[in-house]
Coordinates of N, CA and C in Angstrom, one line a residue:
Q280 N 0.8 -1.2 0.0 CA 0.0 0.0 0.0 C 0.9 1.3 0.0
A281 N 1.9 1.2 0.8 CA 2.8 2.4 0.8 C 3.5 2.6 -0.6
Q282 N 3.9 1.6 -1.2 CA 4.6 1.7 -2.5 C 3.6 2.1 -3.6
A283 N 2.3 1.6 -3.5 CA 1.3 2.0 -4.4 C 1.0 3.5 -4.2
G284 N 1.2 4.0 -3.0 CA 1.0 5.5 -2.7 C 2.1 6.3 -3.5
W285 N 3.3 5.8 -3.4 CA 4.4 6.5 -4.2 C 4.1 6.4 -5.7
L286 N 3.6 5.3 -6.1 CA 3.3 5.1 -7.5 C 2.2 6.0 -8.0
Q287 N 1.2 6.1 -7.3 CA 0.1 7.0 -7.7 C 0.6 8.5 -7.7
H288 N 1.5 8.8 -6.8 CA 2.1 10.1 -6.8 C 2.8 10.4 -8.1
D289 N 3.5 9.4 -8.7 CA 4.1 9.6 -10.0 C 3.1 9.9 -11.0
F290 N 2.0 9.1 -11.1 CA 1.0 9.3 -12.1 C 0.3 10.7 -11.9
G291 N 0.1 11.0 -10.6 CA -0.6 12.3 -10.3 C 0.2 13.5 -10.8
H292 N 1.5 13.4 -10.8 CA 2.3 14.5 -11.3 C 2.6 14.4 -12.8
L293 N 2.0 13.4 -13.4 CA 2.1 13.3 -14.9 C 3.6 13.0 -15.3
S294 N 4.3 12.2 -14.5 CA 5.7 12.0 -14.7 C 6.1 10.6 -15.3
V295 N 5.1 9.9 -15.7 CA 5.3 8.5 -16.2 C 5.2 8.5 -17.7
F296 N 4.0 8.8 -18.2 CA 3.7 8.7 -19.7 C 3.9 10.1 -20.3
S297 N 4.2 10.2 -21.5 CA 4.4 11.4 -22.2 C 3.1 12.2 -22.5
K298 N 2.0 11.4 -22.5 CA 0.7 12.0 -22.7 C -0.1 12.1 -21.4
S299 N -0.6 13.3 -21.1 CA -1.2 13.6 -19.8 C -2.4 12.7 -19.6
R300 N -3.2 12.4 -20.7 CA -4.4 11.6 -20.5 C -4.1 10.2 -20.0
W301 N -3.0 9.6 -20.5 CA -2.6 8.3 -20.0 C -2.3 8.3 -18.5
N302 N -1.5 9.4 -18.1 CA -1.2 9.5 -16.7 C -2.5 9.6 -15.8
H303 N -3.4 10.4 -16.3 CA -4.7 10.6 -15.5 C -5.5 9.3 -15.4
W304 N -5.5 8.5 -16.5 CA -6.3 7.3 -16.5 C -5.7 6.3 -15.5
V305 N -4.3 6.1 -15.6 CA -3.7 5.1 -14.8 C -3.7 5.6 -13.3
H306 N -3.6 6.9 -13.1 CA -3.7 7.5 -11.8 C -5.0 7.0 -11.1
K307 N -6.1 7.1 -11.8 CA -7.4 6.7 -11.2 C -7.4 5.3 -10.9
F308 N -6.8 4.4 -11.7 CA -6.7 3.0 -11.4 C -5.9 2.7 -10.2
V309 N -4.7 3.3 -10.1 CA -3.7 3.0 -9.0 C -4.3 3.5 -7.7
I310 N -4.7 4.7 -7.6 CA -5.1 5.3 -6.3 C -6.5 4.8 -6.0
G311 N -7.4 4.5 -7.0 CA -8.7 4.1 -6.8 C -8.8 2.6 -6.5
H312 N -8.3 1.8 -7.5 CA -8.5 0.3 -7.3 C -7.5 -0.3 -6.4
L313 N -6.2 0.2 -6.5 CA -5.2 -0.4 -5.6 C -5.1 0.1 -4.2
K314 N -5.7 1.4 -4.0 CA -5.6 2.0 -2.7 C -6.9 2.4 -2.1
G315 N -8.0 2.5 -2.9 CA -9.3 2.8 -2.4 C -9.5 4.2 -2.1
A316 N -8.9 5.1 -2.8 CA -9.0 6.6 -2.6 C -9.3 7.3 -3.9
P317 N -9.9 8.5 -3.9 CA -10.3 9.2 -5.1 C -9.1 10.0 -5.7
A318 N -8.9 9.9 -6.9 CA -7.8 10.7 -7.6 C -8.1 12.2 -7.5
S319 N -9.4 12.6 -7.5 CA -9.8 14.0 -7.5 C -9.5 14.6 -6.1
W320 N -9.6 13.8 -5.0 CA -9.3 14.3 -3.7 C -7.8 14.5 -3.6
W321 N -7.0 13.6 -4.1 CA -5.5 13.7 -4.0 C -5.1 15.0 -4.8
N322 N -5.6 15.1 -6.0 CA -5.2 16.3 -6.8 C -5.6 17.6 -6.1
H323 N -6.8 17.6 -5.5 CA -7.3 18.8 -4.8 C -6.4 19.3 -3.7
L324 N -5.9 18.3 -2.9 CA -5.0 18.7 -1.8 C -3.6 18.9 -2.2
H325 N -3.1 18.0 -3.0 CA -1.7 18.0 -3.3 C -1.3 19.2 -4.2
F326 N -2.1 19.6 -5.1 CA -1.8 20.8 -5.9 C -1.7 22.0 -5.1
Q327 N -2.6 22.1 -4.0 CA -2.5 23.3 -3.1 C -1.1 23.2 -2.4
H328 N -0.7 22.0 -2.0 CA 0.5 21.9 -1.3 C 1.7 22.3 -2.1
H329 N 1.7 22.0 -3.4 CA 2.8 22.3 -4.3 C 2.8 23.8 -4.6
A330 N 1.6 24.4 -4.7 CA 1.6 25.8 -5.0 C 2.1 26.7 -3.8
K331 N 1.8 26.3 -2.6 CA 2.2 27.1 -1.4 C 2.7 26.2 -0.3
P332 N 3.8 25.5 -0.5 CA 4.2 24.6 0.6 C 4.6 25.3 1.9
N333 N 4.1 24.8 3.0 CA 4.4 25.3 4.3 C 3.8 26.7 4.6
C334 N 2.9 27.1 3.7 CA 2.2 28.4 4.0 C 0.9 28.1 4.7
F335 N 0.8 28.6 5.9 CA -0.3 28.3 6.8 C -1.6 28.8 6.2
R336 N -2.6 28.0 6.2 CA -4.0 28.2 5.7 C -4.0 28.1 4.2
K337 N -2.9 27.9 3.5 CA -2.9 27.6 2.1 C -2.4 26.3 1.7
D338 N -1.5 25.7 2.6 CA -1.0 24.3 2.4 C -1.8 23.4 3.3
P339 N -2.6 22.5 2.8 CA -3.4 21.7 3.7 C -2.5 20.7 4.6
D340 N -1.3 20.5 4.2 CA -0.4 19.6 4.9 C 0.0 20.2 6.3
V341 N -0.2 21.5 6.5 CA 0.2 22.0 7.8 C -1.0 22.5 8.6
N342 N -2.2 22.0 8.2 CA -3.4 22.4 8.9 C -3.5 21.8 10.3
M343 N -2.6 21.0 10.8 CA -2.6 20.5 12.1 C -2.1 21.6 13.1
H344 N -1.6 22.7 12.6 CA -1.3 23.8 13.5 C -2.6 24.7 13.5
P345 N -3.1 25.1 14.7 CA -2.5 24.8 16.1 C -3.4 23.8 16.8
L346 N -4.2 23.1 16.1 CA -5.1 22.1 16.8 C -4.3 21.0 17.5
F347 N -3.3 20.5 16.9 CA -2.5 19.4 17.5 C -1.1 19.8 17.7
F348 N -0.4 20.5 16.8 CA 1.0 20.8 17.0 C 1.2 22.3 16.8
A349 N 2.3 22.9 17.3 CA 2.7 24.2 17.1 C 3.9 24.1 16.1
L350 N 3.6 24.6 14.8 CA 4.6 24.4 13.7 C 5.3 25.7 13.4
G351 N 6.6 25.6 13.2 CA 7.4 26.7 12.8 C 7.6 27.8 13.8
K352 N 8.7 28.5 13.8 CA 9.1 29.4 14.8 C 8.1 30.6 14.9
T353 N 7.7 31.2 13.7 CA 6.9 32.3 13.7 C 5.5 32.0 14.2
L354 N 4.9 31.0 13.8 CA 3.5 30.6 14.2 C 3.5 30.2 15.7
S355 N 4.6 29.6 16.2 CA 4.7 29.1 17.6 C 4.8 30.3 18.5
V356 N 5.6 31.3 18.1 CA 5.7 32.5 18.9 C 4.4 33.3 19.0
E357 N 3.7 33.3 17.9 CA 2.4 33.9 17.8 C 1.4 33.3 18.8
L358 N 1.4 32.0 18.8 CA 0.6 31.2 19.8 C 0.9 31.6 21.2
G359 N 2.2 31.7 21.5 CA 2.7 32.0 22.9 C 2.2 33.4 23.3
V360 N 2.3 34.3 22.4 CA 1.9 35.7 22.7 C 0.4 35.8 23.0
Q361 N -0.3 35.0 22.2 CA -1.8 35.1 22.3 C -2.3 34.2 23.5
K362 N -1.3 33.4 24.0 CA -1.6 32.5 25.1 C -2.8 31.5 24.8
K363 N -2.8 31.0 23.5 CA -3.8 30.0 23.1 C -3.2 28.6 23.3
K364 N -3.9 27.9 24.3 CA -3.4 26.6 24.7 C -4.3 25.5 24.1
F365 N -4.2 25.3 22.8 CA -5.0 24.2 22.2 C -4.5 22.8 22.7
M366 N -3.2 22.7 22.8 CA -2.6 21.4 23.3 C -1.4 21.7 24.1
P367 N -0.9 20.7 24.9 CA 0.3 21.0 25.7 C 1.5 20.9 24.7
Y368 N 1.8 21.9 24.0 CA 2.8 21.9 22.9 C 4.2 21.6 23.4
N369 N 4.5 21.9 24.7 CA 5.8 21.5 25.2 C 6.0 20.0 25.3
H370 N 5.0 19.2 25.1 CA 5.1 17.8 25.0 C 4.9 17.2 23.7
Q371 N 4.8 18.1 22.6 CA 4.4 17.6 21.3 C 5.4 16.6 20.7
H372 N 6.6 16.7 21.1 CA 7.6 15.8 20.6 C 7.4 14.4 21.1
K373 N 6.5 14.3 22.2 CA 6.2 12.9 22.8 C 4.9 12.4 22.2
Y374 N 3.9 13.3 22.2 CA 2.6 12.8 21.7 C 2.5 12.8 20.2
F375 N 3.4 13.3 19.5 CA 3.5 13.2 18.0 C 3.4 11.7 17.6
F376 N 4.1 10.9 18.3 CA 4.2 9.5 18.0 C 2.8 8.7 18.2
I377 N 2.0 9.4 19.0 CA 0.7 8.7 19.4 C -0.4 9.2 18.4
I378 N -0.5 10.5 18.2 CA -1.6 11.0 17.3 C -1.2 11.4 15.9
G379 N 0.1 11.4 15.7 CA 0.6 11.8 14.3 C 0.6 10.6 13.4
P380 N 1.7 9.9 13.3 CA 1.8 8.8 12.3 C 0.7 7.7 12.4
P381 N 0.3 7.3 13.6 CA -0.7 6.1 13.6 C -2.1 6.5 13.2
A382 N -2.5 7.7 13.3 CA -3.9 8.1 13.2 C -4.4 8.7 11.9
L383 N -3.4 9.2 11.1 CA -3.8 10.0 10.0 C -4.6 9.2 9.0
V384 N -4.1 8.1 8.5 CA -4.8 7.3 7.4 C -6.0 6.6 8.0
P385 N -5.9 5.8 9.0 CA -7.1 5.0 9.4 C -8.2 5.8 10.0
L386 N -7.9 6.9 10.7 CA -9.0 7.6 11.4 C -9.5 8.9 10.7
Y387 N -8.6 9.5 9.9 CA -9.0 10.7 9.2 C -9.3 10.5 7.7
F388 N -8.3 10.0 7.0 CA -8.4 9.8 5.5 C -9.5 8.8 5.2
Q389 N -9.7 7.8 6.1 CA -10.6 6.7 5.7 C -12.0 7.1 5.5
W390 N -12.5 8.0 6.4 CA -13.9 8.5 6.2 C -14.0 9.7 5.3
Y391 N -12.9 10.5 5.3 CA -13.0 11.8 4.6 C -13.0 11.6 3.1
I392 N -12.3 10.6 2.6 CA -12.2 10.3 1.2 C -13.6 10.0 0.6
F393 N -14.4 9.3 1.4 CA -15.8 9.0 0.9 C -16.7 10.2 0.9
Y394 N -16.5 11.0 2.0 CA -17.2 12.3 2.1 C -16.9 13.2 0.9
F395 N -15.6 13.3 0.6 CA -15.2 14.1 -0.5 C -15.8 13.7 -1.8
A396 N -15.7 12.4 -2.1 CA -16.2 11.9 -3.4 C -17.7 12.1 -3.6
V397 N -18.4 11.8 -2.5 CA -19.9 12.0 -2.6 C -20.3 13.5 -2.7
Q398 N -19.7 14.3 -1.8 CA -20.0 15.7 -1.8 C -19.7 16.4 -3.1
R399 N -18.6 16.0 -3.8 CA -18.3 16.6 -5.1 C -18.7 15.8 -6.3
K400 N -19.6 14.8 -6.0 CA -20.2 14.0 -7.1 C -19.1 13.4 -8.1
Q401 N -18.0 12.9 -7.5 CA -17.0 12.3 -8.3 C -17.3 10.8 -8.4
W402 N -18.3 10.5 -9.2 CA -18.8 9.1 -9.3 C -17.9 8.1 -9.9
V403 N -17.1 8.5 -10.8 CA -16.1 7.6 -11.4 C -15.0 7.2 -10.3
D404 N -14.6 8.2 -9.6 CA -13.6 8.0 -8.5 C -14.2 7.0 -7.5
L405 N -15.5 7.3 -7.1 CA -16.2 6.5 -6.1 C -16.3 5.0 -6.6
A406 N -16.6 4.8 -7.9 CA -16.7 3.5 -8.5 C -15.3 2.7 -8.3
W407 N -14.2 3.4 -8.7 CA -12.9 2.8 -8.5 C -12.6 2.5 -7.1
M408 N -13.0 3.4 -6.1 CA -12.8 3.1 -4.7 C -13.6 1.9 -4.3
L409 N -14.8 1.8 -4.7 CA -15.6 0.6 -4.3 C -15.1 -0.7 -4.8
S410 N -14.4 -0.6 -6.0 CA -13.8 -1.8 -6.6 C -12.7 -2.3 -5.7
F411 N -12.0 -1.4 -5.1 CA -10.9 -1.8 -4.1 C -11.5 -2.6 -3.0
Y412 N -12.6 -2.0 -2.4 CA -13.2 -2.7 -1.2 C -13.9 -4.0 -1.5
I413 N -14.5 -4.0 -2.7 CA -15.1 -5.3 -3.1 C -14.1 -6.4 -3.3
R414 N -13.0 -6.0 -4.0 CA -11.9 -7.0 -4.2 C -11.3 -7.4 -2.9
F415 N -11.0 -6.5 -2.0 CA -10.4 -6.7 -0.7 C -11.2 -7.7 0.1
F416 N -12.5 -7.4 0.2 CA -13.4 -8.3 1.0 C -13.7 -9.6 0.4
L417 N -13.8 -9.7 -0.9 CA -14.0 -11.0 -1.6 C -12.7 -11.9 -1.4
T418 N -11.6 -11.2 -1.3 CA -10.3 -12.0 -1.2 C -10.2 -12.5 0.2
Y419 N -10.5 -11.8 1.3 CA -10.1 -12.2 2.6 C -11.3 -12.7 3.5
L420 N -12.5 -12.4 3.1 CA -13.7 -12.9 3.9 C -13.7 -14.4 4.0
P421 N -13.4 -15.2 3.0 CA -13.5 -16.6 3.1 C -12.4 -17.2 4.1
F422 N -11.3 -16.5 4.3 CA -10.3 -16.9 5.2 C -10.3 -16.4 6.6
L423 N -10.7 -15.1 6.7 CA -10.6 -14.4 8.0 C -12.0 -14.0 8.6
G424 N -13.1 -14.1 7.8 CA -14.4 -13.7 8.3 C -14.5 -12.2 8.4
V425 N -15.6 -11.7 8.8 CA -15.8 -10.2 8.8 C -14.9 -9.5 9.7
K426 N -14.8 -9.9 11.0 CA -14.0 -9.2 12.0 C -12.5 -9.3 11.6
G427 N -12.1 -10.5 11.1 CA -10.7 -10.6 10.7 C -10.3 -9.7 9.5
T428 N -11.2 -9.6 8.6 CA -11.0 -8.8 7.4 C -10.9 -7.3 7.7
L429 N -11.8 -6.9 8.6 CA -11.8 -5.5 9.0 C -10.6 -5.2 9.8
G430 N -10.2 -6.2 10.7 CA -9.0 -6.0 11.4 C -7.7 -5.9 10.6
L431 N -7.7 -6.8 9.6 CA -6.5 -6.7 8.6 C -6.4 -5.4 7.9
H432 N -7.6 -4.9 7.5 CA -7.6 -3.6 6.8 C -7.2 -2.5 7.7
L433 N -7.6 -2.5 8.9 CA -7.2 -1.5 9.9 C -5.7 -1.6 10.2
L434 N -5.2 -2.8 10.3 CA -3.8 -3.0 10.6 C -2.9 -2.5 9.4
V435 N -3.3 -2.8 8.2 CA -2.6 -2.3 7.0 C -2.6 -0.8 7.0
R436 N -3.8 -0.2 7.2 CA -3.8 1.3 7.2 C -3.0 1.9 8.4
F437 N -3.0 1.2 9.5 CA -2.2 1.7 10.6 C -0.7 1.8 10.3
I438 N -0.2 0.7 9.7 CA 1.2 0.6 9.4 C 1.5 1.6 8.2
E439 N 0.7 1.6 7.3 CA 0.8 2.5 6.1 C 0.9 4.0 6.6
S440 N 0.0 4.3 7.6 CA -0.1 5.7 8.1 C 1.3 6.1 8.7
N441 N 1.8 5.2 9.5 CA 3.2 5.5 10.1 C 4.2 5.8 9.0
W442 N 4.2 4.9 8.0 CA 5.2 5.0 6.9 C 5.0 6.3 6.2
F443 N 3.7 6.6 5.8 CA 3.4 7.8 5.0 C 3.8 9.1 5.8
V444 N 3.4 9.2 7.0 CA 3.6 10.4 7.8 C 5.1 10.7 8.0
W445 N 5.9 9.6 8.3 CA 7.3 9.8 8.5 C 7.9 10.4 7.2
V446 N 7.6 9.8 6.1 CA 8.2 10.3 4.8 C 7.8 11.7 4.5
T447 N 6.5 12.0 4.6 CA 6.0 13.3 4.1 C 6.4 14.4 5.0
Q448 N 6.6 14.1 6.3 CA 6.9 15.2 7.3 C 8.4 15.5 7.4
M449 N 9.2 14.4 7.2 CA 10.6 14.6 7.5 C 11.3 15.6 6.5
N450 N 10.7 15.8 5.3 CA 11.3 16.6 4.3 C 10.6 18.0 4.2
H451 N 9.6 18.3 5.1 CA 8.9 19.6 5.0 C 8.9 20.3 6.4
I452 N 8.5 19.5 7.4 CA 8.2 20.1 8.8 C 9.5 20.8 9.4
P453 N 10.7 20.2 9.2 CA 11.8 20.9 9.7 C 12.1 22.3 9.1
M454 N 11.5 22.6 8.0 CA 11.8 23.8 7.3 C 10.9 25.0 7.7
H455 N 11.0 26.2 7.1 CA 10.3 27.4 7.4 C 8.8 27.2 7.2
I456 N 8.0 27.5 8.2 CA 6.6 27.5 8.1 C 6.0 28.8 8.6
D457 N 5.2 29.4 7.8 CA 4.7 30.8 8.1 C 3.5 31.1 7.3
Y458 N 2.9 32.3 7.5 CA 1.8 32.7 6.6 C 2.4 33.0 5.2
D459 N 1.6 33.1 4.2 CA 2.1 33.3 2.9 C 2.6 34.8 2.8
K460 N 3.9 34.9 2.4 CA 4.5 36.2 2.3 C 4.6 36.7 0.9
N461 N 4.0 35.9 0.0 CA 4.1 36.2 -1.5 C 5.5 36.3 -2.0
V462 N 6.3 35.4 -1.5 CA 7.7 35.3 -2.0 C 7.6 34.7 -3.4
D463 N 8.6 34.9 -4.2 CA 8.7 34.3 -5.5 C 8.6 32.7 -5.4
W464 N 8.1 32.1 -6.4 CA 7.8 30.7 -6.4 C 9.0 29.9 -6.1
F465 N 10.1 30.2 -6.8 CA 11.4 29.4 -6.6 C 11.8 29.4 -5.2
S466 N 11.9 30.6 -4.5 CA 12.3 30.7 -3.2 C 11.3 30.0 -2.2
T467 N 10.0 30.1 -2.5 CA 9.0 29.4 -1.7 C 9.3 27.9 -1.6
Q468 N 9.6 27.3 -2.8 CA 9.8 25.9 -2.8 C 11.1 25.5 -2.0
L469 N 12.1 26.3 -2.1 CA 13.4 26.0 -1.4 C 13.3 26.2 0.1
Q470 N 12.5 27.2 0.5 CA 12.4 27.4 2.0 C 11.6 26.3 2.7
A471 N 10.7 25.6 1.9 CA 9.8 24.6 2.5 C 10.3 23.2 2.4
T472 N 11.4 22.9 1.7 CA 11.8 21.5 1.4 C 13.2 21.3 1.8
C473 N 13.5 20.0 2.2 CA 14.8 19.6 2.5 C 15.0 18.1 2.0
N474 N 16.2 17.8 1.7 CA 16.5 16.4 1.3 C 16.9 15.5 2.4
V475 N 16.8 14.2 2.2 CA 17.2 13.2 3.2 C 18.2 12.4 2.5
H476 N 19.2 11.9 3.2 CA 20.3 11.1 2.6 C 19.9 10.1 1.6
Q477 N 20.7 10.0 0.5 CA 20.4 9.0 -0.5 C 21.0 7.7 -0.1
S478 N 20.2 6.6 -0.3 CA 20.7 5.3 -0.1 C 19.7 4.4 -0.8
L479 N 20.1 3.2 -1.1 CA 19.2 2.3 -1.8 C 17.9 2.1 -0.9
F480 N 18.0 2.0 0.4 CA 16.9 1.8 1.3 C 16.0 3.1 1.3
N481 N 16.7 4.3 1.5 CA 16.0 5.5 1.6 C 15.2 5.8 0.3
D482 N 15.8 5.6 -0.9 CA 15.2 5.8 -2.2 C 13.9 4.9 -2.2
W483 N 14.0 3.7 -1.8 CA 12.8 2.8 -1.9 C 11.8 3.1 -0.8
F484 N 12.2 3.4 0.4 CA 11.3 3.6 1.5 C 10.5 4.9 1.2
S485 N 11.1 5.9 0.6 CA 10.4 7.2 0.5 C 9.9 7.4 -0.9
G486 N 10.0 6.4 -1.8 CA 9.6 6.6 -3.2 C 10.3 7.7 -3.9
H487 N 11.6 7.9 -3.5 CA 12.5 8.9 -4.0 C 12.1 10.3 -3.5
L488 N 11.2 10.4 -2.6 CA 10.9 11.7 -2.0 C 11.9 12.2 -1.0
N489 N 12.9 11.4 -0.8 CA 14.1 12.0 -0.1 C 14.8 13.1 -0.9
F490 N 14.5 13.2 -2.2 CA 14.9 14.3 -3.0 C 13.8 15.3 -3.1
Q491 N 13.3 15.8 -2.0 CA 12.2 16.7 -2.0 C 12.4 18.0 -2.7
I492 N 13.6 18.5 -2.6 CA 13.9 19.8 -3.2 C 13.8 19.7 -4.7
E493 N 14.4 18.7 -5.3 CA 14.3 18.4 -6.7 C 12.8 18.2 -7.1
H494 N 12.1 17.4 -6.3 CA 10.7 17.1 -6.7 C 9.9 18.4 -6.7
H495 N 10.1 19.3 -5.8 CA 9.3 20.5 -5.8 C 9.7 21.5 -6.9
L496 N 10.9 21.5 -7.2 CA 11.4 22.4 -8.3 C 11.0 21.8 -9.7
F497 N 11.0 20.5 -9.8 CA 10.6 19.9 -11.1 C 9.6 18.8 -10.9
P498 N 8.4 19.1 -10.5 CA 7.4 18.1 -10.1 C 7.0 17.1 -11.2
T499 N 7.2 17.4 -12.4 CA 6.8 16.4 -13.5 C 8.0 15.5 -13.9
M500 N 9.2 15.7 -13.3 CA 10.4 14.9 -13.6 C 10.2 13.5 -13.1
P501 N 10.5 12.5 -13.8 CA 10.4 11.1 -13.3 C 11.4 11.0 -12.1
R502 N 10.9 10.3 -11.1 CA 11.6 10.2 -9.8 C 13.0 9.7 -9.9
H503 N 13.3 8.7 -10.8 CA 14.6 8.1 -10.9 C 15.6 9.1 -11.4
N504 N 15.2 10.2 -11.9 CA 16.2 11.2 -12.4 C 16.5 12.3 -11.4
Y505 N 15.9 12.3 -10.2 CA 16.1 13.4 -9.2 C 17.6 13.5 -8.8
W506 N 18.2 12.3 -8.6 CA 19.6 12.3 -8.2 C 20.5 13.0 -9.2
K507 N 20.2 13.0 -10.5 CA 21.0 13.6 -11.5 C 21.0 15.1 -11.4

């Protein structure tokens, strides 16, 4: 599931086929049938992220500030001055491991993706999503029963969520986070991204998103060329 996530990311950025239409078609299949999520939802969120990375209220990836975490020096100081105590932020480095990686996919994404598809009348995406769940339950129900199949699905999502959050946060959250200052596009991308060491394992584990700087500057570039 994690590797299918990196794969759909490639198709979503139109970086596999030379024709955009082919990328869009396969993107719907990979994220819909292999992962059970709508392509339209991913595009809606991810394109905002690439347009304004780490810009509070414009990048959906940093919307957990200030409800769960205090992100970035500027925003954190602002919270301190206003004395807004949403959470015990002085302990966020501890509770991050409890409510961050484990909860995102199984508790939030799992219900929101259906809400998104129905609310926006994305019926094609919804059909692809349902095909994933139908295939999943037809495959495992005879062996595990209803409870076992639901448990397996939750376990897979739990592990995937930890994997996904670690990869997506380690190359953005350490960087500058602030309100949108209307800085030029090139500088905005560089301020919000950092790379992680290259190794055979890191390339595989992160879907080559350890080259986050290159990815944000050249988002349609095929991932195996980032190192060049």
